[in-house]
Coordinates of C-alpha atoms and ligand atoms in Angstrom, one line a residue:
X1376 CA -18.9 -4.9 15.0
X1377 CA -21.5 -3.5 12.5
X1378 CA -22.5 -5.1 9.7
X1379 CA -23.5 -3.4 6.8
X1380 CA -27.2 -4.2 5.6
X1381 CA -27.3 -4.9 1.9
X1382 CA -29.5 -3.1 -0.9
X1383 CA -32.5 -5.7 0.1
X1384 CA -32.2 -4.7 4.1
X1385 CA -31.0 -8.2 4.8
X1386 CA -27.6 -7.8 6.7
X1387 CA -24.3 -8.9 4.9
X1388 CA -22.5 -11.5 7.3
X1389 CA -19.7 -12.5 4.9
X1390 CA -18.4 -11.5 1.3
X1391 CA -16.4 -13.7 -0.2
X1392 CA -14.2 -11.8 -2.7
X1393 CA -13.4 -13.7 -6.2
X1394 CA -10.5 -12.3 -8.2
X1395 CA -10.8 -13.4 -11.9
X1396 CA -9.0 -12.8 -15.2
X1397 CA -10.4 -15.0 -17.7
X1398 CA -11.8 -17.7 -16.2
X1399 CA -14.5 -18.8 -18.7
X1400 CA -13.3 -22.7 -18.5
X1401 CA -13.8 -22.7 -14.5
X1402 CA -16.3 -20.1 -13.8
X1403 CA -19.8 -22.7 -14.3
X1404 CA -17.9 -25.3 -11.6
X1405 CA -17.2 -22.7 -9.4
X1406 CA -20.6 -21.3 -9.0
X1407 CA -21.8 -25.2 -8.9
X1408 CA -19.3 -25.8 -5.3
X1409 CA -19.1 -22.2 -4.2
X1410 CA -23.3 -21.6 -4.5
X1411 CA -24.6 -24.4 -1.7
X1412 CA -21.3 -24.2 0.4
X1413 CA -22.6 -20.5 1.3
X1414 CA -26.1 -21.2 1.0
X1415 CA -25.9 -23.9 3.6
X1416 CA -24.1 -21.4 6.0
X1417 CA -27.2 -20.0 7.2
X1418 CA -26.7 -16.7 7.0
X1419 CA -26.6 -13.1 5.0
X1420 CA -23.9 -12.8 2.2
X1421 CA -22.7 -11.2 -0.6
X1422 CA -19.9 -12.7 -3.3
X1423 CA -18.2 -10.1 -4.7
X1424 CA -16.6 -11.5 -8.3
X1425 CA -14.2 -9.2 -9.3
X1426 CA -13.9 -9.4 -12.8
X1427 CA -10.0 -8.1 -13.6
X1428 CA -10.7 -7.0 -16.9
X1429 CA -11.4 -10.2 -18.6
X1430 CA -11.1 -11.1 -22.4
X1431 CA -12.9 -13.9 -22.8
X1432 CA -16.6 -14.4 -21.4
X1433 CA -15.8 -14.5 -17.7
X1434 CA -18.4 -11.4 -17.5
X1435 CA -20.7 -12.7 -20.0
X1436 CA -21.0 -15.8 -17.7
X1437 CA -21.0 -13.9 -14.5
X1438 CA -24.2 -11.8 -15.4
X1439 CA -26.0 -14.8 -16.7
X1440 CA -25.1 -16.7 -13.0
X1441 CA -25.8 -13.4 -10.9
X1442 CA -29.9 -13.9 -12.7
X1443 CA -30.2 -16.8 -10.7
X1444 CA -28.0 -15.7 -7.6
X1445 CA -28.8 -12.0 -6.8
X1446 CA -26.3 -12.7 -3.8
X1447 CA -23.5 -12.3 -6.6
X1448 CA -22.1 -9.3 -7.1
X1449 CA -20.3 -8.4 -10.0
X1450 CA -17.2 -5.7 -9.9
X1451 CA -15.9 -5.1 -13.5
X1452 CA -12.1 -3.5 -13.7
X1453 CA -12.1 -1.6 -16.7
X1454 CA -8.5 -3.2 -17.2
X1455 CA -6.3 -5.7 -15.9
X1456 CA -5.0 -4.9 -12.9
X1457 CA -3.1 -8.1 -11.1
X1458 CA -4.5 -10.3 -8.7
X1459 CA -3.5 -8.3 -6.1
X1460 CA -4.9 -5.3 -7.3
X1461 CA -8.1 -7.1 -8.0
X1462 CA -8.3 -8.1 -4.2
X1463 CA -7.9 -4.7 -3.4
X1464 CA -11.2 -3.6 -5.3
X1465 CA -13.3 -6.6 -4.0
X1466 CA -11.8 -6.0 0.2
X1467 CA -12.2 -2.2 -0.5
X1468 CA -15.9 -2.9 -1.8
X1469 CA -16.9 -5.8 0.2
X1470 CA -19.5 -4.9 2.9
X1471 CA -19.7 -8.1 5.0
X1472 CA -18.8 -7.8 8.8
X1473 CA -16.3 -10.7 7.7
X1474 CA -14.7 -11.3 4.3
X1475 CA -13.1 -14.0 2.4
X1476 CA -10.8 -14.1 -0.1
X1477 CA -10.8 -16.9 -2.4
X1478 CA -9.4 -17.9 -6.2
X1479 CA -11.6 -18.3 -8.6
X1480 CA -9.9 -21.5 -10.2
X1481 CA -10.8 -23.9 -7.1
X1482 CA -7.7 -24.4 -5.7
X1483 CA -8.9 -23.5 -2.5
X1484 CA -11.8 -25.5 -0.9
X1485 CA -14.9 -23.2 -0.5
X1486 CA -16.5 -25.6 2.2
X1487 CA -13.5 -24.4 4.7
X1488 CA -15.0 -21.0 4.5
X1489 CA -17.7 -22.7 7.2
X1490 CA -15.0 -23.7 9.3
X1491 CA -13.3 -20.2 8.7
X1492 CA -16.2 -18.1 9.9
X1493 CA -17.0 -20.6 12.5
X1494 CA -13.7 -20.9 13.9
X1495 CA -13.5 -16.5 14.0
X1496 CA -16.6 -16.2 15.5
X1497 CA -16.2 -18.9 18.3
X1498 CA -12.7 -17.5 19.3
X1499 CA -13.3 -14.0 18.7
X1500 CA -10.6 -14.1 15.8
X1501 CA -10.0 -10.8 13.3
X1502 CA -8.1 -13.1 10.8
X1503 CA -8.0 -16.9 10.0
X1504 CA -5.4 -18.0 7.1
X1505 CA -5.6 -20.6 4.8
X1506 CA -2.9 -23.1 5.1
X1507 CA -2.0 -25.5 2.6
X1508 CA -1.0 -28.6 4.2
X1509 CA -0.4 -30.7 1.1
X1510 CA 1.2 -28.9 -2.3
X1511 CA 1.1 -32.6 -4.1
X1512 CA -0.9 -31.3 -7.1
X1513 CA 1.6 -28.3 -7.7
X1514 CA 4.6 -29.1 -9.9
X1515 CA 7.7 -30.0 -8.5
X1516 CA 9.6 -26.2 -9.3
X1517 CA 6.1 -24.2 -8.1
X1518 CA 6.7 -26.5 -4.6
X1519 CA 10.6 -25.4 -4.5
X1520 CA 10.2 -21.6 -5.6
X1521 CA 6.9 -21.6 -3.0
X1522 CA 9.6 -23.5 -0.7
X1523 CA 12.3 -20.8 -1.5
X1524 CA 9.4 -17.6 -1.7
X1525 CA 8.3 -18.6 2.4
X1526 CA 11.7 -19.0 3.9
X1527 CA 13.0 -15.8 2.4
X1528 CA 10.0 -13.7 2.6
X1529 CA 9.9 -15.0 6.7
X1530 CA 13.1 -14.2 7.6
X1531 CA 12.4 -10.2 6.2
X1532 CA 9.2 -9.7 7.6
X1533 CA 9.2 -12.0 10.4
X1534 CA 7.5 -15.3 11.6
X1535 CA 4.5 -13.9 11.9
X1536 CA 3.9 -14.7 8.1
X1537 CA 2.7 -18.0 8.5
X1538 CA 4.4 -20.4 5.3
X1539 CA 2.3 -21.6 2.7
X1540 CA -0.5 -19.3 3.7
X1541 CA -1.6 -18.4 -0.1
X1542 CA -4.7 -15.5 -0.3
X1543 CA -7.3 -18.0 0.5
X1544 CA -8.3 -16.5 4.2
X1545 CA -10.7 -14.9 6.6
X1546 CA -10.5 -11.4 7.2
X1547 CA -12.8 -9.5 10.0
X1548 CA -14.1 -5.7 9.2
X1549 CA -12.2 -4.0 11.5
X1550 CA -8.9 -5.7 9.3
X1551 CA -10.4 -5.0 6.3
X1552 CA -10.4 -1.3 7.5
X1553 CA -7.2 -1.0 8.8
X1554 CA -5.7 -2.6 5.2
X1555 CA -7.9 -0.3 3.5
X1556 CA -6.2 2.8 5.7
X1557 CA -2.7 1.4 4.7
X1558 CA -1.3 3.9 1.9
X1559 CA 1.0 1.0 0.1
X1560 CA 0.2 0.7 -3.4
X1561 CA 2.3 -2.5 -4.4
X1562 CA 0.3 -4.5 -2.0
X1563 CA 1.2 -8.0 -0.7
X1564 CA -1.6 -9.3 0.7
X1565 CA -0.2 -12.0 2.6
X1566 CA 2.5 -10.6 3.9
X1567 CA 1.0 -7.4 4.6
X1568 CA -1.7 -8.9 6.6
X1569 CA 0.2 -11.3 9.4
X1570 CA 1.8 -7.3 9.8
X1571 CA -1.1 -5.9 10.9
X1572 CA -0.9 -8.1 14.5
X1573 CA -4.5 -8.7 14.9
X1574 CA -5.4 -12.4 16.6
X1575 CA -5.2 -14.7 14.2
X1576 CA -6.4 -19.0 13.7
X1577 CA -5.6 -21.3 11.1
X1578 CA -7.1 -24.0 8.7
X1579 CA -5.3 -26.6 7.0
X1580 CA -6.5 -27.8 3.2
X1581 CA -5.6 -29.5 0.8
X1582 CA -4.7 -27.7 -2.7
X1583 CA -6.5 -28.8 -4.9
X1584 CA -5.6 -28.9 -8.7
X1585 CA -6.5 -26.9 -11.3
X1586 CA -10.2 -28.3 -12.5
X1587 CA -9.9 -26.0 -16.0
X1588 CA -8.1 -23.3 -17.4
X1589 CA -4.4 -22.0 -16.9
X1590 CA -2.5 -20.5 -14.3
X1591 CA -2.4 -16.6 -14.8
X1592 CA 0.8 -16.5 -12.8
X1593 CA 3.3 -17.4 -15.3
X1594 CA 7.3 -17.1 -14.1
X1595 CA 7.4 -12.9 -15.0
X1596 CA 4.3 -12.5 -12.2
X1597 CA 6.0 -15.1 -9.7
X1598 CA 9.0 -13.2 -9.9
X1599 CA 6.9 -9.8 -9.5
X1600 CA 5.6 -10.7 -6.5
X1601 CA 8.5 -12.0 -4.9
X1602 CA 10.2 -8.8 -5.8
X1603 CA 7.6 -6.7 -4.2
X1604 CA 7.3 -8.8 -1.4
X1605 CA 10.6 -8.3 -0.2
X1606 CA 11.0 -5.0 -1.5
X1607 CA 7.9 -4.5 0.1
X1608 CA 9.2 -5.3 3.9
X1609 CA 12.7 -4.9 3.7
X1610 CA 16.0 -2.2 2.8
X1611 CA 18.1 -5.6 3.6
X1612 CA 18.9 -5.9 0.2
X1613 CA 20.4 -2.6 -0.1
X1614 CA 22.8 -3.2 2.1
X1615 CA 24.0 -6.3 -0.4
X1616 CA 25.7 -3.2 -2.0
X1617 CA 28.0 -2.1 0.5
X1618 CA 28.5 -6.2 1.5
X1619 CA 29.5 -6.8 -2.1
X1620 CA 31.6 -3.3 -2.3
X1621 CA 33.6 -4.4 0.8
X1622 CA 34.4 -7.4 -0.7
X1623 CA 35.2 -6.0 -4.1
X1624 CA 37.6 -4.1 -2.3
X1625 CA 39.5 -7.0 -0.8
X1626 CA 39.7 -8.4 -4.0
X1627 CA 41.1 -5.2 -5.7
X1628 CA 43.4 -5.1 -2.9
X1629 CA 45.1 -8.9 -3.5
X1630 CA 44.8 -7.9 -7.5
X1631 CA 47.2 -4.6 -6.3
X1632 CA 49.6 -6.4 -4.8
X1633 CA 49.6 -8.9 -7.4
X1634 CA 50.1 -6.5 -10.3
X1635 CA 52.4 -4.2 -8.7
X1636 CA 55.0 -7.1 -7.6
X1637 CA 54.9 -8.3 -11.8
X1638 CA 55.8 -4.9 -12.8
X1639 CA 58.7 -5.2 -10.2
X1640 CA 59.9 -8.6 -12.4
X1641 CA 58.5 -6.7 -15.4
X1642 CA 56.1 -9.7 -16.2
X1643 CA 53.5 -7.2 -16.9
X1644 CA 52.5 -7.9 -20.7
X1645 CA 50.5 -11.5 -20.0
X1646 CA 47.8 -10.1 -17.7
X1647 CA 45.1 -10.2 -20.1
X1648 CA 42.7 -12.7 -18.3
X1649 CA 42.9 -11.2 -15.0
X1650 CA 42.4 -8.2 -16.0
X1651 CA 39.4 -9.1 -18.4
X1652 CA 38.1 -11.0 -15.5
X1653 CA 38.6 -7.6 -13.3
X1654 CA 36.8 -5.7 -15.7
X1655 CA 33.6 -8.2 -16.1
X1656 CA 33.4 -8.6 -12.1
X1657 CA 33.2 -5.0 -11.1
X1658 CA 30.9 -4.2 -13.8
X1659 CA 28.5 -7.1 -12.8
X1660 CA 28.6 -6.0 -8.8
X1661 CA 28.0 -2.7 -10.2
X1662 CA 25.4 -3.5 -12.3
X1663 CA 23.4 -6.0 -9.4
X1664 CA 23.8 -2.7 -7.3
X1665 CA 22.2 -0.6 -9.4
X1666 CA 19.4 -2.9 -10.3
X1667 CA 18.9 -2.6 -6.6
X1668 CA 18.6 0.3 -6.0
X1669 CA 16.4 0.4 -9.1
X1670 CA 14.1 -1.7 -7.3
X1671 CA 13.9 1.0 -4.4
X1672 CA 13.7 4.0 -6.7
X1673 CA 10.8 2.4 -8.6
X1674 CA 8.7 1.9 -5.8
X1675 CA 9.3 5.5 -4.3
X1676 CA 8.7 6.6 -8.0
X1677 CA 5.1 4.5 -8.0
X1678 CA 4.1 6.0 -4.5
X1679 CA 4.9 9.6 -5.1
X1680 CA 3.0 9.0 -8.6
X1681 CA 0.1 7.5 -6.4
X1682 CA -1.7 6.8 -9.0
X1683 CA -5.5 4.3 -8.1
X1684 CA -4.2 0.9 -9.0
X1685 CA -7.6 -0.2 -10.9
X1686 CA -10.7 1.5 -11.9
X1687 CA -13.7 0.0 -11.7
X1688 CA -16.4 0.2 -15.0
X1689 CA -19.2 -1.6 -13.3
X1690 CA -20.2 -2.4 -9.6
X1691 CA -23.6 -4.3 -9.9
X1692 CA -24.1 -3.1 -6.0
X1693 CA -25.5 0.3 -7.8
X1694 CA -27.2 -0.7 -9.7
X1695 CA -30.4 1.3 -9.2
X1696 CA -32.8 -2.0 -8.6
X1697 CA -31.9 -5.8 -8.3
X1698 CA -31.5 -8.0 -11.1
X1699 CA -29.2 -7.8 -14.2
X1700 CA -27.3 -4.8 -15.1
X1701 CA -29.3 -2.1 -17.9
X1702 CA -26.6 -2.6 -20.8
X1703 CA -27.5 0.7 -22.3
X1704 CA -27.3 2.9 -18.8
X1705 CA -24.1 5.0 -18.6
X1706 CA -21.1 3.8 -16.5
X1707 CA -21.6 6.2 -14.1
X1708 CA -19.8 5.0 -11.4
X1709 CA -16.6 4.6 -13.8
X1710 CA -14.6 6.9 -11.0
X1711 CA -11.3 5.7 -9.6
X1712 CA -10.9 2.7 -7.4
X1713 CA -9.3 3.2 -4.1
X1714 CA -5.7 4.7 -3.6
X1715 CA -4.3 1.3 -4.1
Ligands
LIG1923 N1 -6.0 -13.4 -11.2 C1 -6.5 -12.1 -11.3 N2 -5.8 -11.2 -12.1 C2 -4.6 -11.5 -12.7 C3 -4.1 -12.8 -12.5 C4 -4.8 -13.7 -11.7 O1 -7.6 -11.8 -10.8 O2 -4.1 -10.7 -13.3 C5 -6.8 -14.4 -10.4 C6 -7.1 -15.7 -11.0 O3 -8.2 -15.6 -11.9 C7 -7.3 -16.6 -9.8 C8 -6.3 -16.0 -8.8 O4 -6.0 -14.7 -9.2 O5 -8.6 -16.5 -9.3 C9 -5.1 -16.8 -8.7 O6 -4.5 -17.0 -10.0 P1 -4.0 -18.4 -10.5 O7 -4.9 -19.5 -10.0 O8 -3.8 -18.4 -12.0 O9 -2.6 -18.5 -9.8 P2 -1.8 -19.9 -9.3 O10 -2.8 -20.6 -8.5 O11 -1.4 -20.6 -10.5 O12 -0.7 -19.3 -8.5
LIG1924 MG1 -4.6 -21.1 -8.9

């Protein structure tokens, strides 16, 4: 496996990759728990903070910490892009022979990343998940929608997605180059990665709650992702069309019969709520199959469109020397971000 040596020569072990969007209120206990917890690993790494194009002083605070961390790396998205977007620019970027994905908001222990790396490294693993073994802190509906999101998203894409496995997990190079050679654009991180097949371990924590701040995944986002994760993995729901048609059918068929036996008794003029109810039930089935399909056409429509999902404004990793970014030097490495 080769590992990439870093501006200063020294060669990057592990990057751990930090999505954030506006996390001012968490960011200065993060850096406090996150700092030692890699320092005390012993050996060469980078943390690559991906600041998703943050409003409030998230990158304000991130190049005052990187003065007295040089081992943090800043990568500004010139907007926001999603979370999983973001994760995309920091795995993409990342040039550790392992890499870690972590929230920014300290849900997700960042001592286990020792027992992550150790655990890859003794067996020889290409990806070790996060599991979390205890939801306690989370409300009661984020437990049953999570409940809900791991049974359905299993049954479409297999038991290989391990449940409650959030995008808190260990990832080796050579999976961080075969996700980076995937073309898929709506990505799913954790659904895309149990796909791949490469020998996998697992730790349990404990999720933590929120120290500070709010959740950036409010109901619209949940249901995003769910949406893309099954659209994602599946055509299954396509065929809830043809299911619904069928049965549409057998129902027009009983209605038939119905109607055409009270125009033999010529009780034909009060039929006004079955046929109102008719009217509203194969225009709803109609409607639900279109939206479906909707689904399916907007994604084809995004991938022939193909279209980088974030740009990146700043990467402090080119900066031409070490230490905080020139704020008059041009953006020149504003290009695109990666095809996804
Ligand atoms: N995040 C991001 N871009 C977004 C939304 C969220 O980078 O558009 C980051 C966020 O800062 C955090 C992580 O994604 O580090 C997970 O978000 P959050 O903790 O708000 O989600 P929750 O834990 O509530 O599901
Ligand atoms: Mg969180």
């Amino acid at each position: 496996m080769s590992e990439a040596p870093d501006t200063a020569g020294e060669t990057i072990v592990l990057s751990v990759v930090v999505p954030m969007f506006n996390e001012e209120e968490v960011l200065p206990a993060l850096v406090t728990r996150l700092h030692p917890a890699l320092a005390a690993l012993g050996v060469g790494y980078e943390v690559v903070a991906v600041d998703d194009g943050s409003t409030d002083r998230t990158g304000e605070l991130l190049t005052a910490f990187r003065l007295g961390w040089p081992e943090l790396r800043i990568i500004a998205l010139r907007r926001n892009s999603g979370h999983q977007a973001a994760l995309t620019a920091g795995l993409e970027r990342a040039r550790g022979a392992y890499v870690v994905s972590i929230d920014a908001d300290l849900q997700d222990p960042p001592e286990k990343i020792a027992d992550m790396l150790e655990l890859a490294r003794r067996d020889g693993l290409d990806i070790v998940y996060g599991i979390r073994a205890d939801r306690a802190s989370d409300t009661g509906f984020k437990r049953w929608t999570a409940g809900l999101y791991y049974r359905l998203v299993r049954r479409l894409a297999g038991p290989a997605v391990p449940a409650h496995a959030g995008d808190f997990r260990l990832l080796s190079r050579a999976a961080v180059d075969a996700l980076a050679a995937l073309p898929d654009q709506q990505r799913v991180y954790r659904l895309l990665v149990p796909w791949l097949g490469f020998p996998s371990g697992r730790v349990t924590y404990e999720r933590a709650p929120r120290p500070a701040g709010r959740s950036k995944y409010p109901l619209g986002r949940m249901v995003r992702l769910a949406v893309d994760s099954v659209t994602g993995f599946s055509a299954a729901p396509l065929r809830i069309a043809t299911w619904l048609g069928a049965f549409a059918f057998l129902v027009c068929l009983a209605l038939m019969v119905y109607t055409l036996s009270a125009h033999a008794f010529d009780h034909t003029v009060p039929g006004w709520t079955s046929l109102f109810t008719g009217v509203l039930f194969i225009g709803a089935v109609q409607l639900v199959c279109v939206g479906l399909l909707g689904e399916y056409v907007g994604r084809i429509y995004t991938a022939v469109q193909n279209r980088p999902t974030y740009f990146v404004g700043h990467d402090t990793a080119l900066d031409p020397a070490r230490g905080p970014a020139d704020p008059t030097a041009p953006l020149s490495q504003g290009s695109p971000g990666g095809r996804t």
